[in-house]
Amino acid sequence: MLVNKKLLKGSIILLVSFNIYNALNFFFHFAMVRMMEVVEYGILASLFSIIYIFGVFTESIQVVIAKYSSREKKGGKLKNILRKSLRKSFNISLLVLLLYSFVAIPLSFLMKISYPLMLLNGSILIFSFVSPITRGILQGRKRFSALGINMIFESIIKLSVSILLVYFGWSIYGALIGSTLGAGGAFILSFVGIRDITKEKEVNASTEGIYGYTKPTLFIITAILIFYSLDVIVAKIFFSEELAGIYAVSSILAKIIFFGTQPISRAMFPISAENNENKKKSENIFINAFTILTICIVVALTLFYLFPELIIKIFSGKEIEKSAEILFYLGIAISLMSLSNLIILYKLSLGKIKGYPYLFIFIILEIFLLSFFSKDLVQFSIAFITASAIFFWGSILLMND
């Protein structure tokens, strides 16, 4: 394995900046779980799981824009891609928000969450569609520092506004309003990082194949995001409010592995896409990324195994024995998802996806396993590991051309 300096530098920049972003998000949950009752926090975690599913649009759009902007060298054409993409994404977001407002009615009864909260939760949809356009250009042009700063800015607004509003009694509403304002502020700031492109004279850009590439990207990102978000939602349905809240605490902590290592795949993607014609070079980039990711996972799982009670207590301010009991199990499940995510994004960067629709079979299997093995939290967590292992196996199969 030859060390790829671009990947190493980009990974370090994004690992530092993204993990500051993730640390701020951790402090957000740290503050919310301490300022709210366990039942309230369980509701908030369930709502955020829905937001993570919305993230399918964010991730898919960003991946597509990053791929095309990594190859386009002319600023005028990038400006054209930016303008057209923003217009289309905004229009689609309004339609999706309308559909969500209807779906949220039965969902609010099923999840035992008030409809106004469900509706407010959907307000972030607008930014789920438009923010990845500007961030995708930053990623594709390998402006990792600007991308990282933008993410940090979002978390700072989200954290500060949410704490303030929750302190004054707005509870879950305050947390959701803070999250929406953070996303909106970051979108506005993202234009600073691409101001040279917005000043260019616009030139019509050819985006041949973009819609054909978007379809598998949307399917794949949807499968990944739904898969790692479903556990909290299913737990909310099958367990009591208290047990669901206990599970949510461990689940949020375990998912730090996924979010904390995501910068590695984000740094890999534009570099691999740029070198997709050189098979040996692109494979070496993937091996570099896989090695770095594996090291990070081993460190995280070691901490989860040795100090689960301490980690739970630091995070929640409470001794929650059942949360500590399942933390390592959930860490294994999320680690498998992190590896699957890297493998699939590598394949996406090469534009060589085969059998991607079959990923949804693994989601159906996950729902079955989590629903059937829901006698207690440990059994539920082991079922999640099993489902994640099968998903990982499926992602390896997709490596075959």
Coordinates of C-alpha atoms in Angstrom, one line a residue, residues 103-391:
V103 CA -47.5 11.3 6.1
A104 CA -46.7 12.8 9.5
I105 CA -50.4 12.6 10.6
P106 CA -50.6 8.7 10.9
L107 CA -46.9 8.6 11.9
S108 CA -47.6 10.9 14.9
F109 CA -50.1 8.5 16.2
L110 CA -47.9 5.4 15.6
M111 CA -44.9 7.0 17.3
K112 CA -47.0 8.8 20.0
I113 CA -45.6 12.2 19.2
S114 CA -47.7 15.3 18.7
Y115 CA -48.4 16.4 15.2
P116 CA -47.0 20.0 15.7
L117 CA -43.7 18.5 16.7
M118 CA -43.7 16.3 13.7
L119 CA -44.4 19.2 11.4
L120 CA -41.7 21.4 13.0
N121 CA -39.3 18.5 12.6
G122 CA -40.0 18.6 8.8
S123 CA -39.0 22.3 8.4
I124 CA -35.4 21.3 8.1
L125 CA -36.3 19.6 4.8
I126 CA -35.7 22.8 2.8
F127 CA -32.0 22.9 3.8
S128 CA -31.7 19.1 3.3
F129 CA -32.1 19.8 -0.4
V130 CA -30.2 23.1 -0.9
S131 CA -27.3 22.9 1.5
P132 CA -25.7 19.9 -0.2
I133 CA -25.4 21.8 -3.4
T134 CA -22.9 24.3 -2.1
R135 CA -21.2 21.8 0.2
G136 CA -20.9 19.3 -2.7
I137 CA -19.0 21.9 -4.7
L138 CA -16.7 22.5 -1.7
Q139 CA -16.1 18.8 -1.3
G140 CA -15.6 18.2 -5.1
R141 CA -13.1 21.1 -5.4
K142 CA -11.4 19.6 -2.3
R143 CA -11.9 22.7 -0.2
F144 CA -12.0 20.6 2.9
S145 CA -11.1 23.5 5.3
A146 CA -14.1 25.6 4.1
L147 CA -16.4 22.6 4.2
G148 CA -15.3 21.8 7.8
I149 CA -15.7 25.3 9.0
N150 CA -19.2 25.4 7.5
M151 CA -20.2 22.3 9.4
I152 CA -18.8 23.7 12.7
F153 CA -20.7 27.0 12.2
E154 CA -23.9 25.0 11.8
S155 CA -23.3 23.1 15.1
I156 CA -22.4 26.3 17.0
I157 CA -25.8 27.9 16.1
K158 CA -27.7 24.7 16.7
L159 CA -26.1 24.2 20.1
S160 CA -26.3 27.7 21.4
V161 CA -29.9 28.5 20.3
S162 CA -31.2 25.1 21.4
I163 CA -29.7 25.4 24.9
L164 CA -31.1 28.9 25.3
L165 CA -34.6 28.0 24.1
V166 CA -34.7 24.8 26.2
Y167 CA -33.5 26.7 29.2
F168 CA -36.4 29.0 28.9
G169 CA -38.9 26.2 28.8
W170 CA -39.3 25.5 25.0
S171 CA -38.2 21.9 25.6
I172 CA -38.3 19.7 22.4
Y173 CA -39.6 22.7 20.3
G174 CA -36.5 24.7 21.3
A175 CA -34.1 21.9 20.2
L176 CA -35.9 21.6 16.8
I177 CA -35.9 25.4 16.2
G178 CA -32.2 25.6 17.1
S179 CA -31.4 22.8 14.6
T180 CA -33.3 24.5 11.8
L181 CA -31.7 27.9 12.4
G182 CA -28.3 26.2 12.4
A183 CA -28.9 24.6 9.0
G184 CA -30.2 27.8 7.6
G185 CA -27.2 29.9 8.9
A186 CA -24.7 27.4 7.5
F187 CA -26.3 27.4 4.1
I188 CA -25.9 31.2 3.9
L189 CA -22.3 31.0 5.0
S190 CA -21.4 28.3 2.5
F191 CA -21.5 30.8 -0.3
V192 CA -18.4 32.5 1.2
G193 CA -16.3 29.4 0.3
I194 CA -17.4 29.5 -3.3
R195 CA -17.5 33.2 -3.8
D196 CA -14.9 33.0 -6.6
I197 CA -17.2 30.6 -8.5
T198 CA -20.3 32.9 -8.0
K199 CA -18.3 35.8 -9.5
E200 CA -17.5 33.9 -12.7
K201 CA -19.3 34.6 -15.9
E202 CA -21.8 31.8 -16.2
V203 CA -21.2 29.3 -19.0
N204 CA -23.7 26.5 -19.9
A205 CA -22.4 23.2 -18.5
S206 CA -23.0 19.8 -19.9
T207 CA -24.1 17.4 -17.1
E208 CA -24.6 14.3 -19.3
G209 CA -25.5 11.3 -17.3
I210 CA -26.1 13.2 -14.1
Y211 CA -29.7 11.9 -13.8
G212 CA -28.7 8.3 -14.5
Y213 CA -26.0 8.7 -11.8
T214 CA -28.4 10.3 -9.4
K215 CA -30.8 7.3 -9.4
P216 CA -28.4 4.7 -8.0
T217 CA -26.9 7.3 -5.6
L218 CA -30.3 8.1 -4.2
F219 CA -31.2 4.4 -3.8
I220 CA -27.9 3.6 -2.1
I221 CA -27.8 6.6 0.3
T222 CA -31.4 6.0 1.1
A223 CA -30.6 2.4 2.1
I224 CA -27.7 3.4 4.3
L225 CA -29.4 6.2 6.1
I226 CA -32.7 4.3 6.6
F227 CA -30.8 1.3 7.9
Y228 CA -28.8 3.1 10.6
S229 CA -31.8 5.2 11.6
L230 CA -34.5 2.5 11.9
D231 CA -33.3 1.0 15.2
V232 CA -34.3 4.0 17.3
I233 CA -37.7 4.2 15.5
V234 CA -38.4 0.5 15.9
A235 CA -37.4 0.7 19.6
K236 CA -39.8 3.5 20.1
I237 CA -42.6 1.4 18.7
F238 CA -41.9 -1.9 20.5
F239 CA -40.6 -0.7 23.9
S240 CA -42.0 1.4 26.7
E241 CA -41.1 5.1 26.6
E242 CA -38.6 4.7 29.3
L243 CA -36.8 1.7 27.6
A244 CA -36.9 3.5 24.3
G245 CA -35.2 6.5 25.9
I246 CA -32.6 4.2 27.5
Y247 CA -31.9 2.6 24.1
A248 CA -31.7 6.1 22.4
V249 CA -28.9 7.2 24.8
S250 CA -26.7 4.2 23.7
S251 CA -27.7 4.5 20.1
I252 CA -26.7 8.1 19.9
L253 CA -23.3 7.4 21.4
A254 CA -22.7 4.4 19.1
K255 CA -23.5 6.4 16.1
I256 CA -20.6 8.7 16.9
I257 CA -18.5 6.0 15.3
F258 CA -20.4 6.5 12.0
F259 CA -20.4 10.3 12.1
G260 CA -16.9 10.5 13.5
T261 CA -15.3 8.4 10.7
Q262 CA -17.4 9.8 7.9
P263 CA -14.8 12.4 7.0
I264 CA -12.5 9.6 5.8
S265 CA -15.0 8.6 3.1
R266 CA -15.8 12.2 2.2
A267 CA -12.1 12.9 1.6
M268 CA -11.7 9.6 -0.3
F269 CA -14.7 10.3 -2.6
P270 CA -13.5 13.3 -4.8
I271 CA -9.9 11.9 -5.0
S272 CA -11.1 8.5 -6.1
A273 CA -13.6 10.0 -8.6
E274 CA -10.8 12.2 -10.0
N275 CA -8.6 9.1 -10.5
N276 CA -11.2 6.6 -11.5
E277 CA -9.6 5.9 -14.9
N278 CA -6.4 4.6 -13.1
K279 CA -7.7 1.4 -11.5
K280 CA -4.5 0.7 -9.5
K281 CA -4.3 4.2 -8.1
S282 CA -8.0 4.3 -7.1
E283 CA -7.7 0.9 -5.4
N284 CA -4.7 2.2 -3.4
I285 CA -6.8 5.2 -2.3
F286 CA -9.5 2.8 -1.1
I287 CA -7.0 0.7 0.8
N288 CA -5.6 3.8 2.5
A289 CA -9.1 4.9 3.5
F290 CA -10.1 1.4 4.7
T291 CA -7.0 1.2 6.9
I292 CA -7.5 4.6 8.5
L293 CA -11.2 3.8 9.1
T294 CA -10.4 0.4 10.7
I295 CA -7.9 2.0 13.1
C296 CA -10.5 4.5 14.2
I297 CA -13.1 1.8 14.8
V298 CA -10.8 -0.3 16.9
V299 CA -10.0 2.6 19.1
A300 CA -13.7 3.5 19.6
L301 CA -14.8 -0.1 20.3
T302 CA -12.0 -0.6 22.8
L303 CA -13.3 2.5 24.7
F304 CA -16.9 1.2 24.5
Y305 CA -15.8 -2.2 25.8
L306 CA -13.6 -1.0 28.7
F307 CA -15.5 2.0 29.9
P308 CA -19.3 1.7 29.0
E309 CA -20.6 2.9 32.4
L310 CA -18.3 5.9 32.5
I311 CA -19.1 6.9 29.0
I312 CA -22.9 6.7 29.6
K313 CA -22.5 8.6 32.9
I314 CA -20.4 11.4 31.3
F315 CA -22.9 11.7 28.4
S316 CA -26.2 11.5 30.3
G317 CA -25.2 12.6 33.8
K318 CA -26.9 9.5 35.1
E319 CA -26.0 5.9 35.8
I320 CA -28.0 3.9 33.3
E321 CA -27.0 0.3 33.7
K322 CA -29.1 -1.0 30.7
S323 CA -27.6 1.6 28.4
A324 CA -24.1 0.6 29.4
E325 CA -25.0 -3.0 28.9
I326 CA -25.8 -2.6 25.2
L327 CA -23.3 0.2 24.2
F328 CA -20.6 -2.2 22.9
Y329 CA -23.1 -4.2 20.9
L330 CA -24.4 -1.1 19.2
G331 CA -20.9 0.0 18.6
I332 CA -20.2 -3.2 16.7
A333 CA -23.3 -2.7 14.6
I334 CA -22.5 0.9 13.7
S335 CA -18.9 0.0 12.9
L336 CA -20.1 -2.5 10.3
M337 CA -22.3 0.2 8.8
S338 CA -19.3 2.6 8.7
L339 CA -17.3 0.0 6.7
S340 CA -20.2 -0.7 4.4
N341 CA -20.6 3.1 3.8
L342 CA -16.9 3.4 2.8
I343 CA -17.1 0.4 0.4
I344 CA -20.3 1.7 -1.3
L345 CA -19.0 5.3 -1.6
Y346 CA -15.8 4.0 -3.2
K347 CA -17.8 2.2 -5.8
L348 CA -20.0 5.2 -6.3
S349 CA -16.9 7.3 -6.9
L350 CA -16.0 5.0 -9.8
G351 CA -19.6 5.1 -11.2
K352 CA -19.7 1.2 -11.1
I353 CA -22.7 0.1 -9.2
K354 CA -24.2 -3.3 -9.7
G355 CA -27.3 -4.7 -7.9
Y356 CA -27.9 -1.6 -5.8
P357 CA -31.7 -2.1 -5.6
Y358 CA -31.1 -5.3 -3.6
L359 CA -29.9 -3.2 -0.6
F360 CA -33.5 -2.6 0.3
I361 CA -33.9 -6.3 0.9
F362 CA -31.5 -5.8 3.9
I363 CA -33.7 -3.0 5.3
I364 CA -36.7 -5.4 5.2
L365 CA -34.6 -8.0 6.9
E366 CA -33.5 -5.5 9.5
I367 CA -37.1 -4.6 10.3
F368 CA -38.0 -8.2 10.7
L369 CA -35.0 -9.0 12.9
L370 CA -35.6 -6.0 15.2
S371 CA -39.3 -6.6 15.4
F372 CA -39.0 -10.3 16.1
F373 CA -36.2 -10.1 18.6
S374 CA -37.5 -7.4 20.8
K375 CA -37.9 -9.3 24.0
D376 CA -35.3 -7.1 25.7
L377 CA -32.6 -4.5 24.8
V378 CA -29.7 -7.0 24.6
Q379 CA -31.6 -9.3 22.3
F380 CA -32.7 -6.2 20.2
S381 CA -29.1 -5.0 20.0
I382 CA -27.7 -8.4 18.9
A383 CA -30.4 -8.5 16.2
F384 CA -29.1 -5.1 15.0
I385 CA -25.5 -6.5 14.9
T386 CA -26.8 -9.4 12.8
A387 CA -28.7 -7.1 10.4
S388 CA -25.6 -4.9 10.1
A389 CA -23.3 -7.8 9.3
I390 CA -25.6 -9.0 6.5
F391 CA -25.7 -5.4 5.1

